[in-house]
Amino acid sequence: TQTYIYIAIRRGPMKTPTSGTEVFAPYISDSTAPFRVESGFPVDSWLYGQITSTNKWFLFDRLRGSEYLKTNTTGAEVAYTAYFDDMEQASITGSGYAGYINYAFRRAPGFFDVVAYEGTGVAKTVAHNLGAVPELLITKRRDTVGNWNVYSSGIGASNRLILDQDSASSSSAVWNNTAPTSSVFSLGSNTGVNASGGDFIAYLFATLPGVSKVGSYTGNGTSQT
């Protein structure tokens, strides 16, 4: 036998943000190569789409590296020439990206977290580091086709929305009929969120005063505020 030494370092940050600019940055790109998102903070997730095109939104995150998911499709993640090569930038080594709107997010307590997990096929909980009760949870299977399943505190843990469809919320046990807590979220045995051996990614959001708001509203068929 051999003896080894290792160092374990917790993934940050641990400070709760006090303003939106600490954790979120919108950015319109030009045609300069490489195509960069310059946020002023470490970019943990990056969503971009072309303003003048019907081409849909591409989603990257630091955990998955240079793989994208498209928010309007059920497709598996796809390798691309995108890099989280600088703690305060994400970039694509190419030109011709003028007219793209980019949204950069930073993981932070009370605001946003990203969790990668593997499915088991049986009901389970998954730990997260949001440091608050998630009010919005979006999950996607990465290694094969699958819908984007959405939990919202506004419709409860016995229902779901599907991000890539325009259907109404429906009754479902995908969340094991259990609301998330400040440390875990719950999954049923549904293959859309917990297929045995499947690779999944989850995005978690919460309301943080002065920074973010998750909520709902009721339409009235006319103008309103």
Short mmCIF file of C-alpha atoms in Angstrom, two decimals:
data_model
loop_
_atom_site.label_atom_id
_atom_site.label_comp_id
_atom_site.label_asym_id
_atom_site.label_seq_id
_atom_site.Cartn_x
_atom_site.Cartn_y
_atom_site.Cartn_z
CA THR A 1 0.00 0.00 0.00
CA GLN A 2 0.99 3.61 -0.56
CA THR A 3 0.19 6.77 1.40
CA TYR A 4 -1.16 9.83 -0.46
CA ILE A 5 -1.88 13.39 0.54
CA TYR A 6 -4.61 15.57 -0.98
CA ILE A 7 -6.12 19.01 -0.52
CA ALA A 8 -9.89 19.59 -0.74
CA ILE A 9 -10.97 23.14 -1.55
CA ARG A 10 -14.58 24.22 -1.34
CA ARG A 11 -16.06 25.70 -4.47
CA GLY A 12 -17.04 29.34 -3.77
CA PRO A 13 -18.34 31.94 -3.47
CA MET A 14 -19.56 32.03 0.13
CA LYS A 15 -20.60 35.70 0.28
CA THR A 16 -24.22 36.64 -0.35
CA PRO A 17 -24.39 39.33 -3.06
CA THR A 18 -26.00 42.67 -2.34
CA SER A 19 -26.48 43.91 -5.92
CA GLY A 20 -27.42 42.33 -9.22
CA THR A 21 -24.25 43.52 -10.96
CA GLU A 22 -22.20 41.21 -8.75
CA VAL A 23 -23.83 38.10 -10.19
CA PHE A 24 -25.59 38.97 -13.47
CA ALA A 25 -24.44 40.79 -16.60
CA PRO A 26 -26.20 41.31 -19.95
CA TYR A 27 -23.82 41.87 -22.86
CA ILE A 28 -24.29 42.47 -26.60
CA SER A 29 -21.40 41.03 -28.59
CA ASP A 30 -19.64 42.47 -31.63
CA SER A 31 -17.87 40.65 -34.48
CA THR A 32 -14.42 40.76 -32.91
CA ALA A 33 -12.72 37.38 -32.51
CA PRO A 34 -12.64 35.69 -30.14
CA PHE A 35 -16.24 36.24 -29.14
CA ARG A 36 -16.05 37.07 -25.43
CA VAL A 37 -18.49 37.66 -22.63
CA GLU A 38 -16.89 40.17 -20.27
CA SER A 39 -18.85 40.19 -17.05
CA GLY A 40 -16.48 41.54 -14.39
CA PHE A 41 -17.08 38.44 -12.27
CA PRO A 42 -16.48 34.67 -12.62
CA VAL A 43 -18.95 33.30 -15.19
CA ASP A 44 -20.59 30.09 -13.99
CA SER A 45 -23.37 29.95 -16.58
CA TRP A 46 -23.75 31.65 -19.93
CA LEU A 47 -26.92 31.95 -22.04
CA TYR A 48 -26.82 33.56 -25.48
CA GLY A 49 -28.97 33.98 -28.57
CA GLN A 50 -28.98 36.00 -31.78
CA ILE A 51 -31.20 39.07 -31.61
CA THR A 52 -32.14 39.19 -35.30
CA SER A 53 -32.63 35.45 -35.89
CA THR A 54 -35.02 32.68 -34.95
CA ASN A 55 -32.01 30.62 -33.88
CA LYS A 56 -32.74 29.70 -30.30
CA TRP A 57 -30.84 30.05 -27.06
CA PHE A 58 -27.58 28.24 -26.30
CA LEU A 59 -26.72 27.44 -22.68
CA PHE A 60 -23.24 26.73 -21.30
CA ASP A 61 -21.99 26.37 -17.75
CA ARG A 62 -18.62 25.97 -16.13
CA LEU A 63 -19.39 22.48 -14.79
CA ARG A 64 -19.98 21.09 -18.30
CA GLY A 65 -17.28 23.15 -20.03
CA SER A 66 -17.43 23.42 -23.83
CA GLU A 67 -20.79 21.68 -24.27
CA TYR A 68 -24.02 23.49 -25.02
CA LEU A 69 -27.68 22.71 -24.55
CA LYS A 70 -30.46 24.45 -26.49
CA THR A 71 -33.37 25.56 -24.37
CA ASN A 72 -36.01 24.94 -27.06
CA THR A 73 -35.06 21.34 -27.90
CA THR A 74 -34.85 17.96 -26.22
CA GLY A 75 -31.41 17.26 -27.69
CA ALA A 76 -28.39 16.06 -25.74
CA GLU A 77 -25.49 18.40 -25.07
CA VAL A 78 -23.21 19.16 -28.02
CA ALA A 79 -19.47 19.88 -28.01
CA TYR A 80 -18.52 23.36 -29.21
CA THR A 81 -15.54 25.70 -29.30
CA ALA A 82 -16.57 27.60 -26.19
CA TYR A 83 -14.27 28.02 -23.23
CA PHE A 84 -14.40 29.20 -19.66
CA ASP A 85 -10.74 30.09 -20.11
CA ASP A 86 -10.65 33.08 -17.80
CA MET A 87 -12.36 33.45 -14.43
CA GLU A 88 -14.05 36.63 -15.58
CA GLN A 89 -14.71 35.69 -19.19
CA ALA A 90 -16.30 33.03 -21.34
CA SER A 91 -15.38 32.92 -25.00
CA ILE A 92 -15.78 31.26 -28.38
CA THR A 93 -12.76 31.13 -30.67
CA GLY A 94 -14.47 32.51 -33.73
CA SER A 95 -15.87 35.66 -35.32
CA GLY A 96 -19.22 36.59 -36.82
CA TYR A 97 -21.04 36.77 -33.52
CA ALA A 98 -22.22 40.36 -33.84
CA GLY A 99 -25.74 41.00 -32.64
CA TYR A 100 -25.88 38.31 -29.98
CA ILE A 101 -27.35 39.02 -26.58
CA ASN A 102 -25.54 37.27 -23.74
CA TYR A 103 -26.54 36.73 -20.14
CA ALA A 104 -23.76 35.83 -17.70
CA PHE A 105 -24.60 34.36 -14.30
CA ARG A 106 -22.46 33.77 -11.25
CA ARG A 107 -23.25 31.15 -8.65
CA ALA A 108 -23.95 32.84 -5.34
CA PRO A 109 -25.73 32.05 -2.07
CA GLY A 110 -29.40 32.93 -2.16
CA PHE A 111 -29.36 33.66 -5.90
CA PHE A 112 -28.23 30.86 -8.24
CA ASP A 113 -26.61 27.44 -8.23
CA VAL A 114 -25.71 24.78 -10.79
CA VAL A 115 -25.65 21.08 -9.90
CA ALA A 116 -24.62 18.08 -12.01
CA TYR A 117 -25.99 14.73 -10.88
CA GLU A 118 -26.45 11.13 -12.03
CA GLY A 119 -29.84 9.44 -12.08
CA THR A 120 -30.58 6.26 -10.14
CA GLY A 121 -34.05 5.28 -11.32
CA VAL A 122 -35.39 5.39 -7.77
CA ALA A 123 -36.59 8.35 -5.69
CA LYS A 124 -33.70 10.34 -4.25
CA THR A 125 -32.56 13.74 -3.05
CA VAL A 126 -29.77 15.81 -4.57
CA ALA A 127 -27.67 18.21 -2.51
CA HIS A 128 -27.22 21.81 -3.63
CA ASN A 129 -25.36 24.90 -2.42
CA LEU A 130 -27.95 27.59 -3.09
CA GLY A 131 -28.12 28.34 0.62
CA ALA A 132 -31.84 29.06 0.31
CA VAL A 133 -35.00 27.20 -0.67
CA PRO A 134 -35.11 27.05 -4.49
CA GLU A 135 -38.17 28.73 -5.97
CA LEU A 136 -37.30 27.83 -9.54
CA LEU A 137 -35.57 24.57 -10.57
CA ILE A 138 -34.80 23.62 -14.18
CA THR A 139 -33.36 20.19 -15.02
CA LYS A 140 -32.18 18.63 -18.29
CA ARG A 141 -30.74 15.25 -19.22
CA ARG A 142 -27.37 15.81 -20.87
CA ASP A 143 -26.32 12.50 -22.40
CA THR A 144 -29.42 11.83 -24.54
CA VAL A 145 -32.70 13.43 -25.53
CA GLY A 146 -35.06 14.61 -22.81
CA ASN A 147 -37.37 17.47 -21.91
CA TRP A 148 -36.46 20.43 -19.74
CA ASN A 149 -38.45 19.82 -16.55
CA VAL A 150 -39.29 22.88 -14.46
CA TYR A 151 -40.28 23.18 -10.82
CA SER A 152 -41.80 26.46 -9.65
CA SER A 153 -42.91 27.27 -6.14
CA GLY A 154 -45.89 28.96 -7.78
CA ILE A 155 -47.36 25.63 -8.97
CA GLY A 156 -46.02 23.35 -6.25
CA ALA A 157 -44.07 20.12 -6.06
CA SER A 158 -46.87 17.94 -7.47
CA ASN A 159 -46.78 19.75 -10.81
CA ARG A 160 -44.26 20.60 -13.50
CA LEU A 161 -43.77 22.83 -16.50
CA ILE A 162 -41.74 21.84 -19.57
CA LEU A 163 -39.44 24.58 -20.82
CA ASP A 164 -39.20 23.33 -24.41
CA GLN A 165 -43.00 23.11 -24.80
CA ASP A 166 -45.82 25.64 -24.63
CA SER A 167 -48.19 23.35 -22.71
CA ALA A 168 -49.77 24.28 -19.38
CA SER A 169 -48.43 22.94 -16.12
CA SER A 170 -49.43 19.35 -15.45
CA SER A 171 -49.71 17.03 -12.48
CA SER A 172 -46.53 15.00 -12.10
CA ALA A 173 -44.49 13.15 -9.50
CA VAL A 174 -41.14 14.13 -11.04
CA TRP A 175 -40.28 16.03 -7.83
CA ASN A 176 -41.53 13.11 -5.71
CA ASN A 177 -44.34 15.42 -4.52
CA THR A 178 -41.80 17.01 -2.19
CA ALA A 179 -40.82 20.67 -2.16
CA PRO A 180 -37.08 21.43 -2.17
CA THR A 181 -35.30 22.60 0.95
CA SER A 182 -32.34 24.88 1.55
CA SER A 183 -29.99 21.88 1.19
CA VAL A 184 -31.60 19.34 -1.19
CA PHE A 185 -34.15 18.93 -3.96
CA SER A 186 -36.21 15.77 -4.40
CA LEU A 187 -36.69 13.59 -7.47
CA GLY A 188 -39.11 10.77 -8.21
CA SER A 189 -38.30 7.79 -10.42
CA ASN A 190 -39.38 9.54 -13.64
CA THR A 191 -36.78 9.02 -16.37
CA GLY A 192 -37.06 12.67 -17.40
CA VAL A 193 -35.28 13.75 -14.22
CA ASN A 194 -33.83 10.57 -12.74
CA ALA A 195 -33.15 7.83 -15.33
CA SER A 196 -30.77 5.19 -14.01
CA GLY A 197 -27.24 6.03 -15.14
CA GLY A 198 -28.37 9.22 -16.88
CA ASP A 199 -26.33 12.43 -16.65
CA PHE A 200 -28.32 15.51 -15.65
CA ILE A 201 -27.76 19.20 -14.99
CA ALA A 202 -29.90 21.37 -12.69
CA TYR A 203 -30.19 25.15 -12.42
CA LEU A 204 -31.61 26.59 -9.19
CA PHE A 205 -32.83 30.12 -8.50
CA ALA A 206 -34.25 31.94 -5.47
CA THR A 207 -35.49 35.39 -4.55
CA LEU A 208 -32.75 37.53 -3.04
CA PRO A 209 -33.89 41.03 -2.00
CA GLY A 210 -32.21 43.72 -4.09
CA VAL A 211 -30.83 41.13 -6.51
CA SER A 212 -33.43 38.72 -7.91
CA LYS A 213 -37.12 37.85 -7.79
CA VAL A 214 -38.92 34.61 -8.60
CA GLY A 215 -42.69 34.92 -8.74
CA SER A 216 -45.90 34.59 -10.71
CA TYR A 217 -48.74 36.80 -11.85
CA THR A 218 -52.29 36.46 -13.10
CA GLY A 219 -53.19 37.83 -16.52
CA ASN A 220 -56.38 39.85 -17.03
CA GLY A 221 -56.58 40.02 -20.85
CA THR A 222 -55.72 43.71 -20.99
CA SER A 223 -52.90 46.07 -20.04
CA GLN A 224 -51.75 45.95 -16.45
CA THR A 225 -48.74 46.54 -14.22
#
